[in-house]
PDB file of C-alpha atoms in Angstrom:
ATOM      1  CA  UNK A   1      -4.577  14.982   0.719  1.00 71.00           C
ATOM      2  CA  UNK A   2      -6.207  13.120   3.713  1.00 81.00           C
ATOM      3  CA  UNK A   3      -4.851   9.711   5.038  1.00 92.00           C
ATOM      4  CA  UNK A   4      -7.760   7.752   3.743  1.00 96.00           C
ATOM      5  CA  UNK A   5     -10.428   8.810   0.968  1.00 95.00           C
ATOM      6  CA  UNK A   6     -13.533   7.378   0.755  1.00 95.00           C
ATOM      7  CA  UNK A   7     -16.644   8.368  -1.783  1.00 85.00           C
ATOM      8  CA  UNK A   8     -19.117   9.455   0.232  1.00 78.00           C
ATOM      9  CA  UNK A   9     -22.265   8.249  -1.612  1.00 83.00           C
ATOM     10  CA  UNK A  10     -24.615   7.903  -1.111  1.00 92.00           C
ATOM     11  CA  UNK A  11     -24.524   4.632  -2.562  1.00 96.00           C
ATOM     12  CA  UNK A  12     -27.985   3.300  -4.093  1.00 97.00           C
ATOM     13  CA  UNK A  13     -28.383  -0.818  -5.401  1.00 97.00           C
ATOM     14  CA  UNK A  14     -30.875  -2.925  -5.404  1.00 98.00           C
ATOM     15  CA  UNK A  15     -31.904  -6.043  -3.392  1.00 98.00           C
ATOM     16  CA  UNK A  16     -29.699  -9.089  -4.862  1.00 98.00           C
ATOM     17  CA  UNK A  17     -27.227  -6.560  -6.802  1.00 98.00           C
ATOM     18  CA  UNK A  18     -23.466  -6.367  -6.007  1.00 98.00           C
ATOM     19  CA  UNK A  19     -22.178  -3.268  -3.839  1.00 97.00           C
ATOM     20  CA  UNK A  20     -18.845  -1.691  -4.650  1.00 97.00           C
ATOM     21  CA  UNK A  21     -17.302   0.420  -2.270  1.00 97.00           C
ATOM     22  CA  UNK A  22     -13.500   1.684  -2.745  1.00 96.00           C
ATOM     23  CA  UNK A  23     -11.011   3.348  -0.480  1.00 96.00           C
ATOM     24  CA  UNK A  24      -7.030   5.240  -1.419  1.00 97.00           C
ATOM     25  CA  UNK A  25      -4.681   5.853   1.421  1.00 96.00           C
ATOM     26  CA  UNK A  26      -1.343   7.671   1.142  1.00 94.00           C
ATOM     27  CA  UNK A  27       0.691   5.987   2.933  1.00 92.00           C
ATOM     28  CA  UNK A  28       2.850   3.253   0.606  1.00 92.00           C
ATOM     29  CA  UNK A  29       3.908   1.541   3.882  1.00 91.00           C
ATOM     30  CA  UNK A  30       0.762   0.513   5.042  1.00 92.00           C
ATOM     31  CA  UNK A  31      -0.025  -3.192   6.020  1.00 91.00           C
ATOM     32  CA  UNK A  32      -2.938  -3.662   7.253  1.00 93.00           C
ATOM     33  CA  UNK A  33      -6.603  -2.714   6.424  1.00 96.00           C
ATOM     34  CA  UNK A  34     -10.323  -3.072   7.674  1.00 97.00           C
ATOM     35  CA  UNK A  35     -13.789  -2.337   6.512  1.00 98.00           C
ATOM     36  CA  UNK A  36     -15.982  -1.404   9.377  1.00 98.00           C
ATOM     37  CA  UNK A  37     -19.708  -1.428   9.067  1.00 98.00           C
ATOM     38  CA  UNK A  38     -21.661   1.458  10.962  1.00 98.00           C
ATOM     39  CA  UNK A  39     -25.380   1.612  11.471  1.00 97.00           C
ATOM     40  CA  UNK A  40     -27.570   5.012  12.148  1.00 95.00           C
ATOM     41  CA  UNK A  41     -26.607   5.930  16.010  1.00 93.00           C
ATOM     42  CA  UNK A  42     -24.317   2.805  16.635  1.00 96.00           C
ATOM     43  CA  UNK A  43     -20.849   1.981  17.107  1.00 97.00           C
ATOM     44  CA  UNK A  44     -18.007   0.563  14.080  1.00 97.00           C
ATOM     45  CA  UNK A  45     -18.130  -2.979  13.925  1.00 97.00           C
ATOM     46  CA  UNK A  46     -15.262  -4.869  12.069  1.00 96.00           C
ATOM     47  CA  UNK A  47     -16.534  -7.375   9.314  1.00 96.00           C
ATOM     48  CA  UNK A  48     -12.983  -7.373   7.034  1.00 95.00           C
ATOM     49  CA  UNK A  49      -9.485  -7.233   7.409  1.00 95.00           C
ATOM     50  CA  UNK A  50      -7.040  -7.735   4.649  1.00 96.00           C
ATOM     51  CA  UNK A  51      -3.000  -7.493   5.150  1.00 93.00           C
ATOM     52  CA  UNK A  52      -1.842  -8.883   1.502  1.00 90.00           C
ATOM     53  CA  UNK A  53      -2.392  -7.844  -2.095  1.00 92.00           C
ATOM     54  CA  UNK A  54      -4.915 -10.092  -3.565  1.00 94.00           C
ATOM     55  CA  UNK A  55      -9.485 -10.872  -2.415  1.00 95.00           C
ATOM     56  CA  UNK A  56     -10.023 -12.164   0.491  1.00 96.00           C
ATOM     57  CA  UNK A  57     -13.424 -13.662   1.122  1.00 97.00           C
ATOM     58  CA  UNK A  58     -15.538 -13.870   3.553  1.00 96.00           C
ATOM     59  CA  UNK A  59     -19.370 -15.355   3.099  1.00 97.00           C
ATOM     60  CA  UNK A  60     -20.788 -12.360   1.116  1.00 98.00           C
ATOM     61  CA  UNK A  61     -17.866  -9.849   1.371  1.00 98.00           C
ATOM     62  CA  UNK A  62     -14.874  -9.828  -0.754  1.00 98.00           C
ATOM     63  CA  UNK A  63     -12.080  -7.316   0.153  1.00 97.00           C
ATOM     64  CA  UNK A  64      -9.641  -6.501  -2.639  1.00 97.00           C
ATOM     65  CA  UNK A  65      -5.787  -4.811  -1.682  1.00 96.00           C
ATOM     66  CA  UNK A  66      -3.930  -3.227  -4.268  1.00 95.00           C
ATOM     67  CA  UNK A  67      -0.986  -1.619  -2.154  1.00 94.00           C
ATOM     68  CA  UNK A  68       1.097  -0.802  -5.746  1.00 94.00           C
ATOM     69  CA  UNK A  69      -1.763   1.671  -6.824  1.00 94.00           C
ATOM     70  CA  UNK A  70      -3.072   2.400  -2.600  1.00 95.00           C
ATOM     71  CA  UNK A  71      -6.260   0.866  -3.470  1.00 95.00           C
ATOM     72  CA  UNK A  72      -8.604  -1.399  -1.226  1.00 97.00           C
ATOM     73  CA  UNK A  73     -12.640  -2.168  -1.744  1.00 97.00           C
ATOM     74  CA  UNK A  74     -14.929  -4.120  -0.473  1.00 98.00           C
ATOM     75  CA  UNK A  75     -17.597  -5.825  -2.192  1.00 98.00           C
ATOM     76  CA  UNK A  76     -21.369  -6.715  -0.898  1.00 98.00           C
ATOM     77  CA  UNK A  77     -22.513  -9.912  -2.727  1.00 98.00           C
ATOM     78  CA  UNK A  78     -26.130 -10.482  -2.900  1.00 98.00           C
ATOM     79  CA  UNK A  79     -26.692  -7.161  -0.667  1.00 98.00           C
ATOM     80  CA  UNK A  80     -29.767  -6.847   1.399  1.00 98.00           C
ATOM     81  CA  UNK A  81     -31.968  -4.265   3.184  1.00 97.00           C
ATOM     82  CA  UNK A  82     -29.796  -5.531   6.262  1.00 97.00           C
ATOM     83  CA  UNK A  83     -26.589  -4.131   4.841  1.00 98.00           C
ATOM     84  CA  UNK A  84     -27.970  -0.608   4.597  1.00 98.00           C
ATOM     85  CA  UNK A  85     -25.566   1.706   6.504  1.00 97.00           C
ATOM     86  CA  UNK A  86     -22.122   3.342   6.479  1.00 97.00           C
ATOM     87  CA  UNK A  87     -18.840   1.415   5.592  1.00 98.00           C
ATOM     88  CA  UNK A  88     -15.585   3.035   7.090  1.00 98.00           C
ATOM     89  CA  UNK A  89     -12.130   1.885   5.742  1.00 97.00           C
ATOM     90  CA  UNK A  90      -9.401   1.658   8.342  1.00 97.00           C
ATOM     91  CA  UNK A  91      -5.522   1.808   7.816  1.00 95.00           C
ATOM     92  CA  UNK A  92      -2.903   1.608  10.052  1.00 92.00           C
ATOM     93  CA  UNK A  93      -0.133   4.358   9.206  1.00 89.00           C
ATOM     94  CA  UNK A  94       2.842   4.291  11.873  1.00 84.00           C
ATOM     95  CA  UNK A  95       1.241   2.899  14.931  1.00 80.00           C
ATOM     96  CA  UNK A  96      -2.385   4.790  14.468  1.00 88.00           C
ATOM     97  CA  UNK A  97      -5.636   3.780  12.424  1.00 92.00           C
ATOM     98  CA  UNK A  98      -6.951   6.263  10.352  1.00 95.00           C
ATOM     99  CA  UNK A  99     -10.183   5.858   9.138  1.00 96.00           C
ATOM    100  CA  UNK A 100     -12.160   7.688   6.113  1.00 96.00           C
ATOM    101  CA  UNK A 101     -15.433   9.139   6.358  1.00 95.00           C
ATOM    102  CA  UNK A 102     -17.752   6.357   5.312  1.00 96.00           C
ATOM    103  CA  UNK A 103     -19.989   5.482   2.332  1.00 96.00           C
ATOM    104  CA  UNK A 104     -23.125   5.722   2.748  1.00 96.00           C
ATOM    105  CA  UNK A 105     -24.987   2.426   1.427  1.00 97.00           C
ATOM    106  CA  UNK A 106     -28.593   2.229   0.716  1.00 97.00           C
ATOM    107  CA  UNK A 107     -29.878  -1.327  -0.006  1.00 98.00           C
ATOM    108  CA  UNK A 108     -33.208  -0.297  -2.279  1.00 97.00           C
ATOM    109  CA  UNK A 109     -35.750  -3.971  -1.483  1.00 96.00           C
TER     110      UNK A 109
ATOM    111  CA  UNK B   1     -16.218 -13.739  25.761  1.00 51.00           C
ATOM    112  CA  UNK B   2     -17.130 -10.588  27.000  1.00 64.00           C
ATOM    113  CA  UNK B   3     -17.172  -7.063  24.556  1.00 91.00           C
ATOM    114  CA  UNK B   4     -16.135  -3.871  24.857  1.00 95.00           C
ATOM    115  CA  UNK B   5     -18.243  -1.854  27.356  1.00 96.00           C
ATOM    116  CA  UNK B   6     -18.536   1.805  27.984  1.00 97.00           C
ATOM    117  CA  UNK B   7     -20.285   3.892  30.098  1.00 97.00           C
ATOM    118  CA  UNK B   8     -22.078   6.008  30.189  1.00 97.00           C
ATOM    119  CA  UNK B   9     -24.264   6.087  27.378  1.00 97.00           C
ATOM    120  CA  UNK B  10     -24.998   9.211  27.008  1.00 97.00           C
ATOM    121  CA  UNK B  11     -23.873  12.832  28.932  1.00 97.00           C
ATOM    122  CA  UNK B  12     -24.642  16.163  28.775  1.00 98.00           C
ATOM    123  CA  UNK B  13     -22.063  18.781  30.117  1.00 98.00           C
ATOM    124  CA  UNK B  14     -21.545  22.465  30.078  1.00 98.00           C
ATOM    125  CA  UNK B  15     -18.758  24.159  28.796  1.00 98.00           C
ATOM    126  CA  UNK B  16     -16.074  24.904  30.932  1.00 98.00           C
ATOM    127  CA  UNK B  17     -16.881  21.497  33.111  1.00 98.00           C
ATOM    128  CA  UNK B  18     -14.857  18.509  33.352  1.00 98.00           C
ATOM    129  CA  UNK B  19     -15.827  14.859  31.977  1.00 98.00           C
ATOM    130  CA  UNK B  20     -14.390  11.434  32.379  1.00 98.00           C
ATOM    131  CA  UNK B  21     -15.404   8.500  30.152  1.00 98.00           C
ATOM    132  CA  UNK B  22     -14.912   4.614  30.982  1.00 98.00           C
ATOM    133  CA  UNK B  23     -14.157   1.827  28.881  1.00 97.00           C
ATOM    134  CA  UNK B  24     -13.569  -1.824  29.607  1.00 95.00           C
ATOM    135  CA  UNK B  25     -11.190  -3.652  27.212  1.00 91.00           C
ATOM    136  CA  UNK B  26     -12.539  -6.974  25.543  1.00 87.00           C
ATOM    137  CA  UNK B  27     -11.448 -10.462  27.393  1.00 83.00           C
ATOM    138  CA  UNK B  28      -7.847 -11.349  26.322  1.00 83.00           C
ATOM    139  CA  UNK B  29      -7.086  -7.758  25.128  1.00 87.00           C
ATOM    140  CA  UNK B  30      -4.491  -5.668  26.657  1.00 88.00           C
ATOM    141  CA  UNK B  31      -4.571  -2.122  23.907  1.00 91.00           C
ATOM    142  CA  UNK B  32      -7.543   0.248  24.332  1.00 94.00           C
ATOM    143  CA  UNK B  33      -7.490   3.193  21.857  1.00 95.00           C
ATOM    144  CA  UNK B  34      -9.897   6.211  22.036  1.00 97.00           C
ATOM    145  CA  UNK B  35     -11.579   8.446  18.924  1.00 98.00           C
ATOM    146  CA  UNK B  36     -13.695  10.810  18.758  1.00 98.00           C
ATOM    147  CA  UNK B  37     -16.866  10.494  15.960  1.00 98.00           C
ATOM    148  CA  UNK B  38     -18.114  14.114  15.163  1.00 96.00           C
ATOM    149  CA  UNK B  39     -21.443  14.102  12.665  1.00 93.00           C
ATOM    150  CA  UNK B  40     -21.247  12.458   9.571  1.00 91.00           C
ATOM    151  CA  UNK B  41     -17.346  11.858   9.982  1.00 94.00           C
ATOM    152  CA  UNK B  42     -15.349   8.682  10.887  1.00 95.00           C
ATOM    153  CA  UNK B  43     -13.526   8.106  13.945  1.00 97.00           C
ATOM    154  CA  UNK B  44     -10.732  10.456  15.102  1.00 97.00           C
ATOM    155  CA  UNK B  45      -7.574   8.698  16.961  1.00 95.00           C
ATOM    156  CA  UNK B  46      -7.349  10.743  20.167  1.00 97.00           C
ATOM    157  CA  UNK B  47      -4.726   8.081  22.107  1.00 95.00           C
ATOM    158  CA  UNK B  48      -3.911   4.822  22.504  1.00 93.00           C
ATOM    159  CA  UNK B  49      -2.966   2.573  25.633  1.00 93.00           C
ATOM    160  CA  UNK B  50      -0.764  -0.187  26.550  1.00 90.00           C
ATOM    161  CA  UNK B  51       0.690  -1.599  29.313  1.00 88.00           C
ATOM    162  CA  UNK B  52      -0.715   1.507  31.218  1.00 91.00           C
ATOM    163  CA  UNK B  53       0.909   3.912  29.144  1.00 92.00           C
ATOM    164  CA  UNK B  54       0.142   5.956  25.914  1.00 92.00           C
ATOM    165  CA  UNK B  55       1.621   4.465  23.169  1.00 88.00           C
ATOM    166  CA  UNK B  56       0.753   7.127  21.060  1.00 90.00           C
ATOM    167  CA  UNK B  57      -1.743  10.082  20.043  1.00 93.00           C
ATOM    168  CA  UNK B  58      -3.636  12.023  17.639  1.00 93.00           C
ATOM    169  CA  UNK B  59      -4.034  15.755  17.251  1.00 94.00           C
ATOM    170  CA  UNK B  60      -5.949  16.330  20.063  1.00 97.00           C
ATOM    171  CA  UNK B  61      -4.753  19.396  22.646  1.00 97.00           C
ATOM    172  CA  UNK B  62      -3.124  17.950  26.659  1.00 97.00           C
ATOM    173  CA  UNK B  63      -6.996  18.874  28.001  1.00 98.00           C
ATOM    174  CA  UNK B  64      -7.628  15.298  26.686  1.00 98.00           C
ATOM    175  CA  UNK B  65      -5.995  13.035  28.821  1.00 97.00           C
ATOM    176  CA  UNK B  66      -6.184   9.167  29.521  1.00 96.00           C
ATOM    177  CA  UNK B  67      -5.577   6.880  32.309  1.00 96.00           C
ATOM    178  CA  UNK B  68      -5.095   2.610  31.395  1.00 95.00           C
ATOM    179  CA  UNK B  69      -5.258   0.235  34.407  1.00 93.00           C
ATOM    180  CA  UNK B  70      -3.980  -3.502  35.454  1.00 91.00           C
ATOM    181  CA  UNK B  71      -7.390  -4.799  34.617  1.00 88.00           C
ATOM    182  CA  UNK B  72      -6.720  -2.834  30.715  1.00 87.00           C
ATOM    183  CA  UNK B  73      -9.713  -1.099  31.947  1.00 92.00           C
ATOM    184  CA  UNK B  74      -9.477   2.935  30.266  1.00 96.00           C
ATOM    185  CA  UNK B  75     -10.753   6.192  31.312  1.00 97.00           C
ATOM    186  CA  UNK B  76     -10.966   9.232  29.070  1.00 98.00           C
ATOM    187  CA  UNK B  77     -10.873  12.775  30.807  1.00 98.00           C
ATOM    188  CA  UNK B  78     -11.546  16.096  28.957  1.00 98.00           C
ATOM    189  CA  UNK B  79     -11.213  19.542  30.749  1.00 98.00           C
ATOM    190  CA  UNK B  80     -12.517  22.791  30.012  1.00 98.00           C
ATOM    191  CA  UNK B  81     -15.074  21.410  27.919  1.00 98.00           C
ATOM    192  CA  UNK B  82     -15.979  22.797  24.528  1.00 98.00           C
ATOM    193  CA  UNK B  83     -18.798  23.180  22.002  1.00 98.00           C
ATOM    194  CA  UNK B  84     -17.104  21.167  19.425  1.00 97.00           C
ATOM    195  CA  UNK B  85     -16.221  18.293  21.916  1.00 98.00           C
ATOM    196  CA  UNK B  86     -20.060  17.159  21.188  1.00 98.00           C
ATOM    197  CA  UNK B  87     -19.216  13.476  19.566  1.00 98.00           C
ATOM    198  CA  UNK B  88     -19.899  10.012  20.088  1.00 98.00           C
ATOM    199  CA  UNK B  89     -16.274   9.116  21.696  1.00 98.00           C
ATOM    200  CA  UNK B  90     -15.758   5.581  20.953  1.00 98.00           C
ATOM    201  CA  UNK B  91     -13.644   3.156  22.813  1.00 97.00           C
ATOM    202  CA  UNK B  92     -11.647   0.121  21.034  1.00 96.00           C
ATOM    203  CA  UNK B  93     -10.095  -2.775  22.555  1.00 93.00           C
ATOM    204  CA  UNK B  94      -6.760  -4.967  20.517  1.00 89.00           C
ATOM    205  CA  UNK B  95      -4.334  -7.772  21.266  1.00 86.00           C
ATOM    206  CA  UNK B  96      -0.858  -6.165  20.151  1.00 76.00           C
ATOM    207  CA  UNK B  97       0.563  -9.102  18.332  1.00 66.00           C
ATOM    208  CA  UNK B  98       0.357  -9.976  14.730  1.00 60.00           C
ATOM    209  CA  UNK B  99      -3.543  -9.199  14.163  1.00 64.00           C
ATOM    210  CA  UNK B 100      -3.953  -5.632  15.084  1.00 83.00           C
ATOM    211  CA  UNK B 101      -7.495  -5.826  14.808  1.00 92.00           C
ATOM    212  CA  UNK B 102      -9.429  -3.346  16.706  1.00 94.00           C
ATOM    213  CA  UNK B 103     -13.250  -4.102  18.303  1.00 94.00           C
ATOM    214  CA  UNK B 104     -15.054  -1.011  19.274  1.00 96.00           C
ATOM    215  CA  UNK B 105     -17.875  -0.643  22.387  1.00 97.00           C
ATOM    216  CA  UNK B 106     -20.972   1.214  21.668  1.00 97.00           C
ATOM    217  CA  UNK B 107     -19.837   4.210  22.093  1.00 97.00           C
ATOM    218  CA  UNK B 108     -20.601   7.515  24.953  1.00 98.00           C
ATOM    219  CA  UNK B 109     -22.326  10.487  23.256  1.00 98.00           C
ATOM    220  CA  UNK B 110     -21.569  13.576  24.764  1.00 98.00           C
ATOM    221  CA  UNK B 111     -23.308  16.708  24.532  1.00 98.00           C
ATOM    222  CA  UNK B 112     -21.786  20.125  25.695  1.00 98.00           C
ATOM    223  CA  UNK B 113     -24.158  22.823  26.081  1.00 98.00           C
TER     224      UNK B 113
END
């Protein structure tokens, strides 16, 4: 089983529709979380973090922890053309981040 | 505030050679980690810095080295390059403390031919 598991995709919605991307980790330990966005020949940049069960929101992204079932997601509200591009989830086991290998997300206009 | 910065861009090596990568940590930060992006996979932890010295590492063989400074500036080395050392190696910046956040530069793509 790898550290962090991620659906590949890719991921299709359309303009104005909700995107749902999830992410399981194996390590019951873990505190703390991200969701880094990725575009085509660019860096990660960090647009969530979440350390406690429950949403947290942020403008149109909603992270959701689950650490009884391993479980966190991220949801797009309103999703554009501008939020085509890869979303990595990031956990911290021990003293390292381990990060899955990205879903894919295709905003259709 | 000034971002994570890298250089170089880009670099193309031959096997067998010897490469160093340089990273400059984000204002205020004093934690630079490095990971390696192959194709169409996320980032790989190679090793992590603070206080000039690795606080820990991935599963990445001793030819990968790493170097932290005063300034929290970082330098990657690699020797005896390989084929599959072709990536985007990506350097991040953190504040150890209670957010563990991590902010990533744009990134040196290597080639080795």
């Amino acid at each position: 089983q790898k550290e962090v598991e991620q659906n590949s995709g890719p991921l299709s919605v359309p303009e104005g529709a909700i995107a749902s991307l999830n992410c399981t980790y194996s390590d019951r330990g873990s505190q703390s979380f991200f969701w880094y966005r990725q575009y085509s020949g660019k860096s990660p940049e960090l647009i969530m973090s979440i350390y406690s069960n429950g949403d947290k929101e942020d403008g149109r992204f909603t992270a959701q922890l689950n650490k009884a079932s391993q479980y966190v997601s991220l949801l797009i509200r309103d999703s554009q053309p501008s939020d085509s591009a890869t979303y990595l989830c990031a956990v911290i086991m021990g003293n390292q981040f381990y990060f899955g290998t990205g879903t894919s997300l295709t905003v259709i206009p | 505030e000034t971002g994570v910065t890298q250089s170089p861009t880009h670099l193309i090596k031959t096997r067998g050679q010897q490469v160093t990568l340089r990273c400059s940590s984000q204002s205020g930060h004093n934690t630079v980690s490095w990971y390696q992006q192959a194709l169409g996979q996320g980032p790989q932890f190679i090793f992590q810095y603070y206080r000039e010295e690795e606080n820990g590492r991935g599963n990445f063989p001793p030819r990968f080295s790493g170097l932290q400074f005063p300034n929290y500036s970082s330098e990657l080395n690699v020797n005896a390059l390989e084929l599959d050392d072709s990536a985007l190696y990506l350097c991040a910046s953190s504040y150890t403390g209670t957010s563990r956040e991590q902010y990533f530069g744009p990134g040196t793509r290597l080639t080795v031919t």
